[in-house]
Tab-separated table of C-alpha atoms in Angstrom:
chain	number	residue	atom	x	y	z
M	1	ASP	CA	-3.664	5.744	-15.698
M	2	VAL	CA	-5.228	5.681	-12.256
M	3	LYS	CA	-4.721	8.859	-10.345
M	4	VAL	CA	-5.143	9.221	-6.727
M	5	THR	CA	-4.435	12.686	-5.267
M	6	GLN	CA	-4.068	13.839	-1.718
M	7	SER	CA	-4.732	17.422	-0.673
M	8	SER	CA	-1.436	18.048	1.018
M	9	ARG	CA	2.056	16.654	0.871
M	10	TYR	CA	3.128	18.091	4.180
M	11	LEU	CA	1.096	19.270	7.114
M	12	VAL	CA	2.021	20.676	10.496
M	13	LYS	CA	-0.652	20.836	13.179
M	14	ARG	CA	-0.835	21.462	16.910
M	15	THR	CA	-2.035	18.947	19.516
M	16	GLY	CA	-5.788	19.221	19.837
M	17	GLU	CA	-6.438	20.574	16.409
M	18	LYS	CA	-9.011	18.970	14.125
M	19	VAL	CA	-7.277	17.774	10.972
M	20	PHE	CA	-8.766	16.922	7.592
M	21	LEU	CA	-7.003	14.820	5.035
M	22	GLU	CA	-8.565	14.665	1.633
M	23	CYS	CA	-8.143	12.062	-1.056
M	24	VAL	CA	-9.609	12.015	-4.548
M	25	GLN	CA	-9.454	9.305	-7.173
M	26	ASP	CA	-10.423	9.690	-10.843
M	27	MET	CA	-11.061	6.082	-11.881
M	28	ASP	CA	-14.579	5.669	-10.556
M	29	HIS	CA	-13.246	3.041	-8.034
M	30	GLU	CA	-15.726	1.678	-5.440
M	31	ASN	CA	-13.197	1.007	-2.744
M	32	MET	CA	-11.075	3.548	-0.923
M	33	PHE	CA	-8.601	3.093	1.894
M	34	TRP	CA	-6.657	5.134	4.408
M	35	TYR	CA	-3.329	3.856	5.782
M	36	ARG	CA	-0.710	5.167	8.032
M	37	GLN	CA	2.910	4.227	7.479
M	38	ASP	CA	5.527	4.290	10.259
M	39	PRO	CA	9.054	3.036	10.301
M	40	GLY	CA	9.234	-0.540	11.307
M	41	LEU	CA	5.515	-0.991	11.320
M	42	GLY	CA	4.753	-0.912	7.675
M	43	LEU	CA	1.266	0.017	6.285
M	44	ARG	CA	-1.580	-0.184	8.761
M	45	LEU	CA	-5.157	0.187	7.650
M	46	ILE	CA	-7.142	2.841	9.477
M	47	TYR	CA	-10.461	2.833	7.665
M	48	PHE	CA	-11.781	1.732	4.329
M	49	SER	CA	-15.035	2.311	2.327
M	50	TYR	CA	-16.841	0.116	-0.146
M	51	ASP	CA	-19.238	2.727	-1.371
M	52	VAL	CA	-20.589	6.164	-0.806
M	53	LYS	CA	-21.530	6.764	2.844
M	54	MET	CA	-20.215	3.329	3.760
M	55	LYS	CA	-17.277	2.850	6.007
M	56	GLU	CA	-15.512	0.046	7.782
M	57	LYS	CA	-12.941	0.136	10.584
M	58	GLY	CA	-9.508	-1.115	9.755
M	59	ASP	CA	-6.834	-2.345	12.168
M	60	ILE	CA	-6.242	1.028	13.955
M	61	PRO	CA	-9.311	3.212	13.793
M	62	GLU	CA	-8.967	4.823	17.252
M	63	GLY	CA	-8.593	8.608	17.084
M	64	TYR	CA	-9.762	8.792	13.467
M	65	SER	CA	-12.985	9.108	11.528
M	66	VAL	CA	-13.795	9.165	7.833
M	67	SER	CA	-16.271	10.571	5.456
M	68	ARG	CA	-17.302	9.461	2.037
M	69	GLU	CA	-20.002	11.780	0.634
M	70	LYS	CA	-19.007	11.256	-3.017
M	71	LYS	CA	-17.696	8.236	-4.774
M	72	GLU	CA	-14.403	9.910	-5.740
M	73	ARG	CA	-13.592	11.520	-2.459
M	74	PHE	CA	-12.573	9.917	0.858
M	75	SER	CA	-11.692	12.127	3.800
M	76	LEU	CA	-9.734	11.113	6.931
M	77	ILE	CA	-10.448	13.205	10.077
M	78	LEU	CA	-8.389	13.467	13.169
M	79	GLU	CA	-10.916	14.874	15.691
M	80	SER	CA	-8.189	16.020	18.144
M	81	ALA	CA	-4.718	15.526	16.812
M	82	SER	CA	-2.134	14.008	19.095
M	83	THR	CA	1.681	13.663	18.773
M	84	ASN	CA	1.374	9.875	18.301
M	85	GLN	CA	-0.543	10.615	15.105
M	86	THR	CA	2.544	12.029	13.530
M	87	SER	CA	2.995	9.787	10.521
M	88	MET	CA	2.804	9.399	6.753
M	89	TYR	CA	-0.848	8.931	5.613
M	90	LEU	CA	-1.545	7.112	2.425
M	91	CYS	CA	-4.769	6.918	0.549
M	92	ALA	CA	-5.480	4.152	-1.921
M	93	SER	CA	-8.342	3.027	-4.148
M	94	SER	CA	-9.402	-0.106	-6.035
M	95	THR	CA	-12.311	-1.286	-8.014
M	96	PHE	CA	-14.689	-3.985	-6.970
M	97	GLY	CA	-14.642	-7.643	-7.795
M	98	ALA	CA	-12.272	-10.641	-8.058
M	99	GLY	CA	-9.261	-9.876	-10.141
M	100	GLN	CA	-9.477	-6.177	-9.319
M	101	GLU	CA	-7.895	-6.161	-5.865
M	102	THR	CA	-4.895	-4.052	-6.818
M	103	GLN	CA	-4.820	-0.844	-4.806
M	104	TYR	CA	-3.451	2.352	-6.284
M	105	PHE	CA	-1.924	4.821	-3.948
M	106	GLY	CA	-1.681	8.545	-3.709
M	107	PRO	CA	1.613	10.336	-2.991
M	108	GLY	CA	1.005	10.493	0.752
M	109	THR	CA	0.665	13.263	3.337
M	110	ARG	CA	3.364	13.631	5.925
M	111	LEU	CA	1.719	14.913	9.058
M	112	LEU	CA	3.627	16.386	11.975
M	113	VAL	CA	1.688	17.064	15.176
M	114	LEU	CA	3.515	19.337	17.610
O	1	GLY	CA	-0.418	-10.299	13.627
O	2	GLU	CA	1.350	-9.719	10.348
O	3	SER	CA	0.798	-12.461	7.919
O	4	VAL	CA	3.099	-11.236	5.265
O	5	GLY	CA	6.769	-10.958	6.157
O	6	LEU	CA	10.189	-10.449	4.630
O	7	HIS	CA	13.345	-12.485	4.739
O	8	LEU	CA	15.709	-9.496	4.528
O	9	PRO	CA	15.086	-5.916	5.586
O	10	THR	CA	17.858	-4.507	3.399
O	11	LEU	CA	19.570	-5.474	0.170
O	12	SER	CA	22.491	-3.853	-1.493
O	13	VAL	CA	23.509	-4.718	-5.061
O	14	GLN	CA	25.860	-3.490	-7.791
O	15	GLU	CA	24.430	-1.750	-10.779
O	16	GLY	CA	23.841	-4.314	-13.511
O	17	ASP	CA	23.459	-7.235	-11.118
O	18	ASN	CA	20.148	-9.138	-10.720
O	19	SER	CA	18.262	-8.535	-7.445
O	20	ILE	CA	16.047	-10.989	-5.664
O	21	ILE	CA	13.608	-9.745	-2.985
O	22	ASN	CA	11.751	-12.327	-0.880
O	23	CYS	CA	8.481	-12.461	0.913
O	24	ALA	CA	6.763	-15.074	3.045
O	25	TYR	CA	3.057	-15.347	3.636
O	26	SER	CA	1.116	-17.498	6.083
O	27	ASN	CA	-2.522	-17.476	4.889
O	28	SER	CA	-3.368	-20.485	2.660
O	29	ALA	CA	-6.476	-18.718	1.536
O	30	SER	CA	-4.478	-15.913	-0.074
O	31	ASP	CA	-4.973	-16.116	-3.817
O	32	TYR	CA	-3.558	-12.893	-5.152
O	33	PHE	CA	-0.279	-11.157	-4.543
O	34	ILE	CA	1.218	-7.800	-5.533
O	35	TRP	CA	4.610	-6.231	-5.390
O	36	TYR	CA	4.845	-2.550	-4.791
O	37	LYS	CA	7.843	-0.130	-5.100
O	38	GLN	CA	8.011	2.926	-2.890
O	39	GLU	CA	10.634	5.600	-3.525
O	40	SER	CA	11.588	8.020	-0.774
O	41	GLY	CA	8.817	10.506	-0.047
O	42	LYS	CA	6.340	8.947	-2.478
O	43	GLY	CA	3.408	6.624	-2.362
O	44	PRO	CA	3.697	2.918	-3.189
O	45	GLN	CA	3.683	2.127	-6.889
O	46	PHE	CA	2.278	-1.076	-8.387
O	47	ILE	CA	4.946	-3.163	-10.040
O	48	ILE	CA	3.594	-6.628	-10.773
O	49	ASP	CA	0.966	-9.061	-9.503
O	50	ILE	CA	0.378	-12.787	-9.615
O	51	ARG	CA	-2.618	-15.078	-8.981
O	52	SER	CA	-2.327	-18.280	-7.022
O	53	ASN	CA	-3.022	-20.357	-10.134
O	54	MET	CA	0.360	-19.259	-11.600
O	55	ASP	CA	3.824	-19.948	-10.529
O	56	LYS	CA	5.610	-17.242	-12.479
O	57	ARG	CA	4.808	-13.933	-14.157
O	58	GLN	CA	7.086	-11.655	-16.069
O	59	GLY	CA	7.071	-7.988	-16.696
O	60	GLN	CA	9.601	-5.538	-18.018
O	61	ARG	CA	12.826	-6.476	-16.177
O	62	VAL	CA	10.824	-7.940	-13.298
O	63	THR	CA	9.684	-11.490	-12.596
O	64	VAL	CA	7.539	-12.663	-9.716
O	65	LEU	CA	7.763	-16.285	-8.526
O	66	LEU	CA	5.170	-17.918	-6.333
O	67	ASN	CA	5.777	-21.057	-4.429
O	68	LYS	CA	2.497	-22.090	-2.769
O	69	THR	CA	4.019	-25.173	-1.151
O	70	VAL	CA	6.215	-23.093	1.122
O	71	LYS	CA	4.130	-19.923	0.888
O	72	HIS	CA	6.926	-17.922	-0.582
O	73	LEU	CA	6.914	-14.999	-3.051
O	74	SER	CA	9.916	-13.435	-4.696
O	75	LEU	CA	10.613	-10.434	-6.925
O	76	GLN	CA	13.460	-10.623	-9.350
O	77	ILE	CA	14.793	-7.509	-10.946
O	78	ALA	CA	17.109	-8.054	-13.925
O	79	ALA	CA	20.015	-5.685	-14.575
O	80	THR	CA	19.301	-3.557	-11.543
O	81	GLN	CA	19.700	0.176	-12.077
O	82	PRO	CA	20.150	3.048	-9.679
O	83	GLY	CA	16.527	4.106	-10.316
O	84	ASP	CA	15.448	0.798	-8.802
O	85	SER	CA	16.592	1.925	-5.435
O	86	ALA	CA	13.568	1.999	-3.227
O	87	VAL	CA	11.647	0.005	-0.687
O	88	TYR	CA	9.864	-2.993	-2.093
O	89	PHE	CA	7.014	-4.665	-0.322
O	90	CYS	CA	4.679	-7.481	-1.017
O	91	ALA	CA	0.937	-7.612	-0.427
O	92	GLU	CA	-1.541	-10.512	-0.258
O	93	ASN	CA	-5.139	-10.674	-0.852
O	94	ILE	CA	-7.222	-13.243	0.906
O	95	TYR	CA	-9.959	-14.652	-1.319
O	96	GLY	CA	-13.200	-12.802	-0.830
O	97	SER	CA	-11.709	-9.804	0.923
O	98	GLU	CA	-11.253	-6.362	-0.547
O	99	LYS	CA	-8.333	-5.679	1.773
O	100	LEU	CA	-4.611	-6.262	1.290
O	101	VAL	CA	-2.140	-7.414	3.900
O	102	PHE	CA	1.222	-5.786	3.454
O	103	GLY	CA	4.733	-6.849	4.381
O	104	LYS	CA	6.996	-4.386	6.088
O	105	GLY	CA	9.303	-3.959	3.098
O	106	THR	CA	12.832	-4.487	1.879
O	107	LYS	CA	15.110	-1.553	1.181
O	108	LEU	CA	17.022	-2.108	-2.048
O	109	THR	CA	20.146	0.034	-2.640
O	110	VAL	CA	21.848	-0.024	-5.991
O	111	ASN	CA	25.508	0.887	-5.998
O	112	PRO	CA	27.005	2.459	-9.094
């Protein structure tokens, strides 16, 4: 079974704080993704990574950065948290190649920025 | 904009009935589709997938139908159970891309 874990289930931070969300997958997947999920807006892609030290912007990268120093770990960073970044954050991973596009998700981190 | 959408945002069924959840997509280049189930407070869970060279695929109590002519995807759940209550959403993959495009979801409620 694919396992994707996220460092925190719930997180409360203050405006202006630097926030780190960690994601780890144990299936040696090349691709990793960060989404945010908001009511009525569905899943929106923030950043993704094809390989170690590689990253690509998704649809809503503003206010976020990412880091992928090891293949199994993909971190999402909020440099200066703002209240409009209150959301559910989901990490996913997939392997590379045609026929392997299924993404497997972690349990999510619900972030509240006060 | 969103290329994968839903026909109904909510669906309520009686336990034991069959459920049908619909999804429309707009990109003709999409060649792979996935249905996910998301229970409250949890991450999306893979249910079933289908490639564009197929019209139908069956799993355990679930069937996915693909109509490429009208760009429509549906998920059928047989003998719906209370544990099936969740948000279901479809996702499409455009050929050559590693990304998925997700629909906004349909909330399924199963009444005992």
